[in-house]
Amino acid sequence: MLLPFRRRISGSLLKSNNRKMEVIVSQEIECICPNFVGACVEAQVENTPYCEALWTDIHALGDKYKAELTTETLKDLSGIAATRRVYKACGKDPSRYRPASEALIRRLLQGKELYQIDTLVDLINLASIQYGYSIGGFDADKFVGKTLTLGVGRKDEPYEGIGRGMINIEGLPVYRDLQGGVGTPTSDNERTKISLSTTHLVVLINGYDGREDQVCANAEFIQQLLRKYAGSDGGRYETFR
């Protein structure tokens, strides 16, 4: 049995191909993490291959973290620690399948550059490392059906991670549309990934620590970045549980 959000996405939010989308949190997620709170940002955007000013912000945050964190202490950040706990509760090793936010910050602390993809993906990565939440970014026009459901990956469930090929998502939290998985905290799916032609963006923030204030701050930060770097009015966001 699947349980709907206490608050559903409404209005134009999550409207794909002029079809209103509903987002559902499954009972299995609610049982594993009853304090879960998410946020969805939806916006019309203009993507570009590269934004120098955005990368100045990314490098500045990387320098700050190098002075404050280690590869061990970053695991204590609220959003990362909570996501790791959920992975363990689902039977997944978070040191083998790292949450994306942890992997990004860890890369910075090791003195490595983040992969430069395009402006939308890069700004979502900045938002993820700023707040420590694993964030999914999607071309909303590629969703199939009218519903996204947050559940847990099944044994042998097919899933093609972006740039990773087929990956094992058994035990990972996963958003699914009618065709299958579209996003996990470790990797989003090739099928619904952002491209330079993306104009309708949906971003899902996963607050497994239950801190609605921080989840909302993260969503508002994304809106600011979209206004600055993606030719957008920032769109709108709502929280869900």
PDB file of C-alpha atoms in Angstrom:
ATOM      1  CA  MET A   1       0.000   0.000   0.000  1.00  0.00           C
ATOM      2  CA  LEU A   2       1.316   3.459  -0.899  1.00  0.00           C
ATOM      3  CA  LEU A   3       0.653   6.470   1.270  1.00  0.00           C
ATOM      4  CA  PRO A   4       0.304   9.940  -0.306  1.00  0.00           C
ATOM      5  CA  PHE A   5       2.062  13.035   0.937  1.00  0.00           C
ATOM      6  CA  ARG A   6       0.426  14.865   3.760  1.00  0.00           C
ATOM      7  CA  ARG A   7       0.830  17.809   1.428  1.00  0.00           C
ATOM      8  CA  ARG A   8       0.661  17.131  -2.295  1.00  0.00           C
ATOM      9  CA  ILE A   9       2.388  19.020  -5.067  1.00  0.00           C
ATOM     10  CA  SER A  10      -0.292  21.199  -6.619  1.00  0.00           C
ATOM     11  CA  GLY A  11      -0.953  23.828  -9.243  1.00  0.00           C
ATOM     12  CA  SER A  12       1.675  23.978 -11.980  1.00  0.00           C
ATOM     13  CA  LEU A  13       4.269  22.186  -9.868  1.00  0.00           C
ATOM     14  CA  LEU A  14       5.508  18.964 -11.455  1.00  0.00           C
ATOM     15  CA  LYS A  15       3.476  19.561 -14.597  1.00  0.00           C
ATOM     16  CA  SER A  16       5.040  17.445 -17.345  1.00  0.00           C
ATOM     17  CA  ASN A  17       3.808  17.798 -20.918  1.00  0.00           C
ATOM     18  CA  ASN A  18       0.815  19.723 -19.500  1.00  0.00           C
ATOM     19  CA  ARG A  19      -0.092  16.815 -17.195  1.00  0.00           C
ATOM     20  CA  LYS A  20      -0.187  17.455 -13.473  1.00  0.00           C
ATOM     21  CA  MET A  21       2.116  15.093 -11.599  1.00  0.00           C
ATOM     22  CA  GLU A  22       1.439  13.626  -8.168  1.00  0.00           C
ATOM     23  CA  VAL A  23       4.281  12.616  -5.866  1.00  0.00           C
ATOM     24  CA  ILE A  24       3.760   9.795  -3.367  1.00  0.00           C
ATOM     25  CA  VAL A  25       5.925   8.668  -0.440  1.00  0.00           C
ATOM     26  CA  SER A  26       5.592   4.917   0.036  1.00  0.00           C
ATOM     27  CA  GLN A  27       4.856   3.198   3.315  1.00  0.00           C
ATOM     28  CA  GLU A  28       8.251   1.483   3.209  1.00  0.00           C
ATOM     29  CA  ILE A  29      10.007   4.874   3.246  1.00  0.00           C
ATOM     30  CA  GLU A  30       7.685   6.205   5.938  1.00  0.00           C
ATOM     31  CA  CYS A  31       8.446   3.175   8.120  1.00  0.00           C
ATOM     32  CA  ILE A  32      12.209   3.494   7.631  1.00  0.00           C
ATOM     33  CA  CYS A  33      12.311   7.283   8.027  1.00  0.00           C
ATOM     34  CA  PRO A  34       9.119   8.686   9.587  1.00  0.00           C
ATOM     35  CA  ASN A  35      10.683  12.156   9.865  1.00  0.00           C
ATOM     36  CA  PHE A  36      11.480  12.410   6.150  1.00  0.00           C
ATOM     37  CA  VAL A  37      10.744  15.785   4.576  1.00  0.00           C
ATOM     38  CA  GLY A  38      11.398  16.657   0.971  1.00  0.00           C
ATOM     39  CA  ALA A  39      11.075  19.693  -1.238  1.00  0.00           C
ATOM     40  CA  CYS A  40      10.389  20.027  -4.920  1.00  0.00           C
ATOM     41  CA  VAL A  41      11.527  23.025  -6.942  1.00  0.00           C
ATOM     42  CA  GLU A  42       9.963  23.471 -10.369  1.00  0.00           C
ATOM     43  CA  ALA A  43      11.030  26.150 -12.824  1.00  0.00           C
ATOM     44  CA  GLN A  44      11.303  27.163 -16.441  1.00  0.00           C
ATOM     45  CA  VAL A  45      15.004  27.525 -17.198  1.00  0.00           C
ATOM     46  CA  GLU A  46      17.645  28.174 -19.836  1.00  0.00           C
ATOM     47  CA  ASN A  47      20.654  25.860 -19.703  1.00  0.00           C
ATOM     48  CA  THR A  48      24.164  26.712 -20.887  1.00  0.00           C
ATOM     49  CA  PRO A  49      27.345  24.654 -21.287  1.00  0.00           C
ATOM     50  CA  TYR A  50      29.343  26.574 -18.662  1.00  0.00           C
ATOM     51  CA  CYS A  51      29.035  29.501 -16.243  1.00  0.00           C
ATOM     52  CA  GLU A  52      32.275  31.007 -14.919  1.00  0.00           C
ATOM     53  CA  ALA A  53      30.624  32.955 -12.087  1.00  0.00           C
ATOM     54  CA  LEU A  54      28.927  29.791 -10.838  1.00  0.00           C
ATOM     55  CA  TRP A  55      32.262  27.996 -10.737  1.00  0.00           C
ATOM     56  CA  THR A  56      33.733  30.856  -8.719  1.00  0.00           C
ATOM     57  CA  ASP A  57      31.045  30.103  -6.114  1.00  0.00           C
ATOM     58  CA  ILE A  58      31.802  26.371  -6.235  1.00  0.00           C
ATOM     59  CA  HIS A  59      35.547  26.917  -5.741  1.00  0.00           C
ATOM     60  CA  ALA A  60      34.918  29.305  -2.835  1.00  0.00           C
ATOM     61  CA  LEU A  61      32.762  26.740  -1.041  1.00  0.00           C
ATOM     62  CA  GLY A  62      35.360  24.057  -1.714  1.00  0.00           C
ATOM     63  CA  ASP A  63      38.054  26.195  -0.090  1.00  0.00           C
ATOM     64  CA  LYS A  64      35.801  26.770   2.931  1.00  0.00           C
ATOM     65  CA  TYR A  65      35.182  23.066   3.388  1.00  0.00           C
ATOM     66  CA  LYS A  66      38.866  22.217   3.066  1.00  0.00           C
ATOM     67  CA  ALA A  67      39.494  24.470   6.064  1.00  0.00           C
ATOM     68  CA  GLU A  68      36.624  23.070   8.134  1.00  0.00           C
ATOM     69  CA  LEU A  69      36.066  19.389   7.262  1.00  0.00           C
ATOM     70  CA  THR A  70      37.848  16.098   6.718  1.00  0.00           C
ATOM     71  CA  THR A  71      36.671  13.054   4.791  1.00  0.00           C
ATOM     72  CA  GLU A  72      35.596  11.575   8.131  1.00  0.00           C
ATOM     73  CA  THR A  73      33.918  14.597   9.755  1.00  0.00           C
ATOM     74  CA  LEU A  74      31.843  15.312   6.648  1.00  0.00           C
ATOM     75  CA  LYS A  75      29.892  12.146   7.506  1.00  0.00           C
ATOM     76  CA  ASP A  76      28.598  13.981  10.589  1.00  0.00           C
ATOM     77  CA  LEU A  77      26.814  16.661   8.539  1.00  0.00           C
ATOM     78  CA  SER A  78      23.127  16.286   9.353  1.00  0.00           C
ATOM     79  CA  GLY A  79      21.815  15.525   5.869  1.00  0.00           C
ATOM     80  CA  ILE A  80      24.642  13.114   5.051  1.00  0.00           C
ATOM     81  CA  ALA A  81      24.512  11.306   8.406  1.00  0.00           C
ATOM     82  CA  ALA A  82      20.747  10.803   8.084  1.00  0.00           C
ATOM     83  CA  THR A  83      20.998   9.529   4.507  1.00  0.00           C
ATOM     84  CA  ARG A  84      23.690   7.054   5.553  1.00  0.00           C
ATOM     85  CA  ARG A  85      21.419   5.799   8.352  1.00  0.00           C
ATOM     86  CA  VAL A  86      18.592   5.253   5.874  1.00  0.00           C
ATOM     87  CA  TYR A  87      20.929   3.346   3.552  1.00  0.00           C
ATOM     88  CA  LYS A  88      21.919   1.050   6.411  1.00  0.00           C
ATOM     89  CA  ALA A  89      18.274   0.569   7.418  1.00  0.00           C
ATOM     90  CA  CYS A  90      17.521  -0.434   3.821  1.00  0.00           C
ATOM     91  CA  GLY A  91      20.444  -2.874   3.814  1.00  0.00           C
ATOM     92  CA  LYS A  92      22.802  -0.789   1.670  1.00  0.00           C
ATOM     93  CA  ASP A  93      26.446  -0.026   2.531  1.00  0.00           C
ATOM     94  CA  PRO A  94      26.786   3.799   2.418  1.00  0.00           C
ATOM     95  CA  SER A  95      30.562   3.547   2.085  1.00  0.00           C
ATOM     96  CA  ARG A  96      30.192   1.550  -1.129  1.00  0.00           C
ATOM     97  CA  TYR A  97      27.185   3.426  -2.508  1.00  0.00           C
ATOM     98  CA  ARG A  98      27.857   6.922  -1.218  1.00  0.00           C
ATOM     99  CA  PRO A  99      25.106   9.533  -1.168  1.00  0.00           C
ATOM    100  CA  ALA A 100      25.844  12.054  -3.924  1.00  0.00           C
ATOM    101  CA  SER A 101      26.295  14.961  -1.505  1.00  0.00           C
ATOM    102  CA  GLU A 102      28.931  13.032   0.440  1.00  0.00           C
ATOM    103  CA  ALA A 103      30.709  11.945  -2.751  1.00  0.00           C
ATOM    104  CA  LEU A 104      30.829  15.543  -4.040  1.00  0.00           C
ATOM    105  CA  ILE A 105      32.209  17.031  -0.812  1.00  0.00           C
ATOM    106  CA  ARG A 106      34.625  14.146  -0.390  1.00  0.00           C
ATOM    107  CA  ARG A 107      35.985  14.827  -3.869  1.00  0.00           C
ATOM    108  CA  LEU A 108      36.581  18.485  -2.985  1.00  0.00           C
ATOM    109  CA  LEU A 109      38.338  17.566   0.262  1.00  0.00           C
ATOM    110  CA  GLN A 110      40.635  15.252  -1.676  1.00  0.00           C
ATOM    111  CA  GLY A 111      41.740  18.196  -3.804  1.00  0.00           C
ATOM    112  CA  LYS A 112      39.941  16.995  -6.914  1.00  0.00           C
ATOM    113  CA  GLU A 113      37.838  19.115  -9.238  1.00  0.00           C
ATOM    114  CA  LEU A 114      34.132  18.418  -9.496  1.00  0.00           C
ATOM    115  CA  TYR A 115      33.079  17.217 -12.929  1.00  0.00           C
ATOM    116  CA  GLN A 116      31.858  20.146 -15.024  1.00  0.00           C
ATOM    117  CA  ILE A 117      28.691  19.077 -16.842  1.00  0.00           C
ATOM    118  CA  ASP A 118      26.480  22.069 -17.666  1.00  0.00           C
ATOM    119  CA  THR A 119      25.088  25.035 -15.757  1.00  0.00           C
ATOM    120  CA  LEU A 120      21.956  23.333 -14.407  1.00  0.00           C
ATOM    121  CA  VAL A 121      23.761  20.213 -13.217  1.00  0.00           C
ATOM    122  CA  ASP A 122      26.630  22.282 -11.798  1.00  0.00           C
ATOM    123  CA  LEU A 123      24.321  24.561  -9.794  1.00  0.00           C
ATOM    124  CA  ILE A 124      22.409  21.571  -8.411  1.00  0.00           C
ATOM    125  CA  ASN A 125      25.751  20.118  -7.300  1.00  0.00           C
ATOM    126  CA  LEU A 126      26.588  23.410  -5.594  1.00  0.00           C
ATOM    127  CA  ALA A 127      23.246  23.365  -3.785  1.00  0.00           C
ATOM    128  CA  SER A 128      23.875  19.781  -2.686  1.00  0.00           C
ATOM    129  CA  ILE A 129      27.306  20.466  -1.208  1.00  0.00           C
ATOM    130  CA  GLN A 130      26.120  23.722   0.383  1.00  0.00           C
ATOM    131  CA  TYR A 131      23.484  21.951   2.502  1.00  0.00           C
ATOM    132  CA  GLY A 132      24.612  18.312   2.477  1.00  0.00           C
ATOM    133  CA  TYR A 133      21.403  16.934   0.994  1.00  0.00           C
ATOM    134  CA  SER A 134      21.369  14.546  -1.941  1.00  0.00           C
ATOM    135  CA  ILE A 135      19.397  16.284  -4.660  1.00  0.00           C
ATOM    136  CA  GLY A 136      17.879  14.947  -7.860  1.00  0.00           C
ATOM    137  CA  GLY A 137      17.660  17.179 -10.922  1.00  0.00           C
ATOM    138  CA  PHE A 138      15.422  16.152 -13.826  1.00  0.00           C
ATOM    139  CA  ASP A 139      14.119  17.213 -17.201  1.00  0.00           C
ATOM    140  CA  ALA A 140      10.458  17.110 -16.204  1.00  0.00           C
ATOM    141  CA  ASP A 141       9.285  16.630 -19.785  1.00  0.00           C
ATOM    142  CA  LYS A 142      10.941  13.184 -19.785  1.00  0.00           C
ATOM    143  CA  PHE A 143       8.805  11.758 -16.953  1.00  0.00           C
ATOM    144  CA  VAL A 144       6.370   9.017 -17.972  1.00  0.00           C
ATOM    145  CA  GLY A 145       2.901   9.118 -16.448  1.00  0.00           C
ATOM    146  CA  LYS A 146       1.374  11.374 -13.845  1.00  0.00           C
ATOM    147  CA  THR A 147       2.945  10.009 -10.651  1.00  0.00           C
ATOM    148  CA  LEU A 148       6.358   9.860  -8.987  1.00  0.00           C
ATOM    149  CA  THR A 149       6.636   7.429  -6.079  1.00  0.00           C
ATOM    150  CA  LEU A 150       9.473   7.362  -3.543  1.00  0.00           C
ATOM    151  CA  GLY A 151      10.182   3.780  -2.549  1.00  0.00           C
ATOM    152  CA  VAL A 152      13.082   1.358  -2.082  1.00  0.00           C
ATOM    153  CA  GLY A 153      14.971  -0.363  -4.906  1.00  0.00           C
ATOM    154  CA  ARG A 154      14.236  -4.029  -5.536  1.00  0.00           C
ATOM    155  CA  LYS A 155      16.515  -6.956  -6.342  1.00  0.00           C
ATOM    156  CA  ASP A 156      17.501  -6.955 -10.032  1.00  0.00           C
ATOM    157  CA  GLU A 157      15.523  -3.782 -10.717  1.00  0.00           C
ATOM    158  CA  PRO A 158      16.979  -2.259 -13.913  1.00  0.00           C
ATOM    159  CA  TYR A 159      18.489   1.176 -13.441  1.00  0.00           C
ATOM    160  CA  GLU A 160      20.982   3.055 -15.618  1.00  0.00           C
ATOM    161  CA  GLY A 161      22.866   5.634 -13.575  1.00  0.00           C
ATOM    162  CA  ILE A 162      24.116   8.750 -15.322  1.00  0.00           C
ATOM    163  CA  GLY A 163      27.580   7.977 -16.640  1.00  0.00           C
ATOM    164  CA  ARG A 164      27.689   4.768 -14.565  1.00  0.00           C
ATOM    165  CA  GLY A 165      25.902   2.185 -16.668  1.00  0.00           C
ATOM    166  CA  MET A 166      23.595  -0.314 -15.006  1.00  0.00           C
ATOM    167  CA  ILE A 167      23.837  -0.114 -11.212  1.00  0.00           C
ATOM    168  CA  ASN A 168      22.410  -2.160  -8.362  1.00  0.00           C
ATOM    169  CA  ILE A 169      19.745  -0.058  -6.637  1.00  0.00           C
ATOM    170  CA  GLU A 170      18.454  -2.815  -4.364  1.00  0.00           C
ATOM    171  CA  GLY A 171      18.076  -1.180  -0.950  1.00  0.00           C
ATOM    172  CA  LEU A 172      18.445   2.398  -2.235  1.00  0.00           C
ATOM    173  CA  PRO A 173      15.653   4.954  -1.893  1.00  0.00           C
ATOM    174  CA  VAL A 174      14.358   5.551  -5.427  1.00  0.00           C
ATOM    175  CA  TYR A 175      11.821   7.789  -7.140  1.00  0.00           C
ATOM    176  CA  ARG A 176       9.885   5.973  -9.868  1.00  0.00           C
ATOM    177  CA  ASP A 177       7.600   7.101 -12.662  1.00  0.00           C
ATOM    178  CA  LEU A 178       5.438   4.676 -14.648  1.00  0.00           C
ATOM    179  CA  GLN A 179       8.431   3.414 -16.621  1.00  0.00           C
ATOM    180  CA  GLY A 180      10.754   2.842 -13.654  1.00  0.00           C
ATOM    181  CA  GLY A 181      13.371   4.473 -11.486  1.00  0.00           C
ATOM    182  CA  VAL A 182      14.384   8.066 -12.203  1.00  0.00           C
ATOM    183  CA  GLY A 183      16.456   9.083  -9.180  1.00  0.00           C
ATOM    184  CA  THR A 184      18.297   7.790  -6.107  1.00  0.00           C
ATOM    185  CA  PRO A 185      20.465   9.677  -3.581  1.00  0.00           C
ATOM    186  CA  THR A 186      23.495   8.048  -5.232  1.00  0.00           C
ATOM    187  CA  SER A 187      22.764   8.621  -8.926  1.00  0.00           C
ATOM    188  CA  ASP A 188      19.966   9.865 -11.158  1.00  0.00           C
ATOM    189  CA  ASN A 189      18.855   7.936 -14.234  1.00  0.00           C
ATOM    190  CA  GLU A 190      20.053   8.469 -17.801  1.00  0.00           C
ATOM    191  CA  ARG A 191      16.478   8.476 -19.094  1.00  0.00           C
ATOM    192  CA  THR A 192      15.344  11.624 -17.302  1.00  0.00           C
ATOM    193  CA  LYS A 193      18.653  13.464 -17.063  1.00  0.00           C
ATOM    194  CA  ILE A 194      19.123  17.168 -17.695  1.00  0.00           C
ATOM    195  CA  SER A 195      20.523  18.206 -21.075  1.00  0.00           C
ATOM    196  CA  LEU A 196      21.374  21.509 -22.746  1.00  0.00           C
ATOM    197  CA  SER A 197      17.888  21.501 -24.274  1.00  0.00           C
ATOM    198  CA  THR A 198      16.152  21.204 -20.885  1.00  0.00           C
ATOM    199  CA  THR A 199      13.699  24.043 -20.279  1.00  0.00           C
ATOM    200  CA  HIS A 200      11.426  22.498 -17.620  1.00  0.00           C
ATOM    201  CA  LEU A 201      13.399  21.638 -14.498  1.00  0.00           C
ATOM    202  CA  VAL A 202      12.303  19.633 -11.485  1.00  0.00           C
ATOM    203  CA  VAL A 203      14.605  19.345  -8.465  1.00  0.00           C
ATOM    204  CA  LEU A 204      13.887  16.993  -5.552  1.00  0.00           C
ATOM    205  CA  ILE A 205      15.624  17.605  -2.203  1.00  0.00           C
ATOM    206  CA  ASN A 206      15.752  14.647   0.185  1.00  0.00           C
ATOM    207  CA  GLY A 207      15.751  15.610   3.854  1.00  0.00           C
ATOM    208  CA  TYR A 208      16.132  12.309   5.660  1.00  0.00           C
ATOM    209  CA  ASP A 209      17.111  14.265   8.782  1.00  0.00           C
ATOM    210  CA  GLY A 210      13.619  15.774   8.993  1.00  0.00           C
ATOM    211  CA  ARG A 211      14.908  19.363   9.231  1.00  0.00           C
ATOM    212  CA  GLU A 212      12.253  21.214   7.285  1.00  0.00           C
ATOM    213  CA  ASP A 213      13.893  24.587   7.903  1.00  0.00           C
ATOM    214  CA  GLN A 214      17.102  23.440   6.218  1.00  0.00           C
ATOM    215  CA  VAL A 215      15.268  21.705   3.385  1.00  0.00           C
ATOM    216  CA  CYS A 216      13.352  24.919   2.699  1.00  0.00           C
ATOM    217  CA  ALA A 217      16.554  26.969   2.875  1.00  0.00           C
ATOM    218  CA  ASN A 218      18.113  24.590   0.355  1.00  0.00           C
ATOM    219  CA  ALA A 219      15.123  25.006  -1.985  1.00  0.00           C
ATOM    220  CA  GLU A 220      15.314  28.796  -1.714  1.00  0.00           C
ATOM    221  CA  PHE A 221      19.055  28.659  -2.396  1.00  0.00           C
ATOM    222  CA  ILE A 222      18.350  26.714  -5.584  1.00  0.00           C
ATOM    223  CA  GLN A 223      15.827  29.355  -6.606  1.00  0.00           C
ATOM    224  CA  GLN A 224      18.472  32.049  -6.086  1.00  0.00           C
ATOM    225  CA  LEU A 225      20.947  30.129  -8.240  1.00  0.00           C
ATOM    226  CA  LEU A 226      18.366  29.675 -10.985  1.00  0.00           C
ATOM    227  CA  ARG A 227      17.695  33.418 -11.030  1.00  0.00           C
ATOM    228  CA  LYS A 228      21.403  34.229 -11.182  1.00  0.00           C
ATOM    229  CA  TYR A 229      22.621  31.606 -13.614  1.00  0.00           C
ATOM    230  CA  ALA A 230      19.760  29.925 -15.505  1.00  0.00           C
ATOM    231  CA  GLY A 231      17.628  32.723 -16.971  1.00  0.00           C
ATOM    232  CA  SER A 232      14.785  31.791 -14.629  1.00  0.00           C
ATOM    233  CA  ASP A 233      12.432  33.583 -12.274  1.00  0.00           C
ATOM    234  CA  GLY A 234      13.258  30.875  -9.734  1.00  0.00           C
ATOM    235  CA  GLY A 235      10.004  29.015 -10.180  1.00  0.00           C
ATOM    236  CA  ARG A 236       8.288  27.755  -7.047  1.00  0.00           C
ATOM    237  CA  TYR A 237       8.746  25.066  -4.453  1.00  0.00           C
ATOM    238  CA  GLU A 238       6.703  23.099  -1.957  1.00  0.00           C
ATOM    239  CA  THR A 239       7.631  20.663   0.763  1.00  0.00           C
ATOM    240  CA  PHE A 240       6.263  17.146   1.060  1.00  0.00           C
ATOM    241  CA  ARG A 241       6.237  14.327   3.619  1.00  0.00           C
TER     242      ARG A 241
END
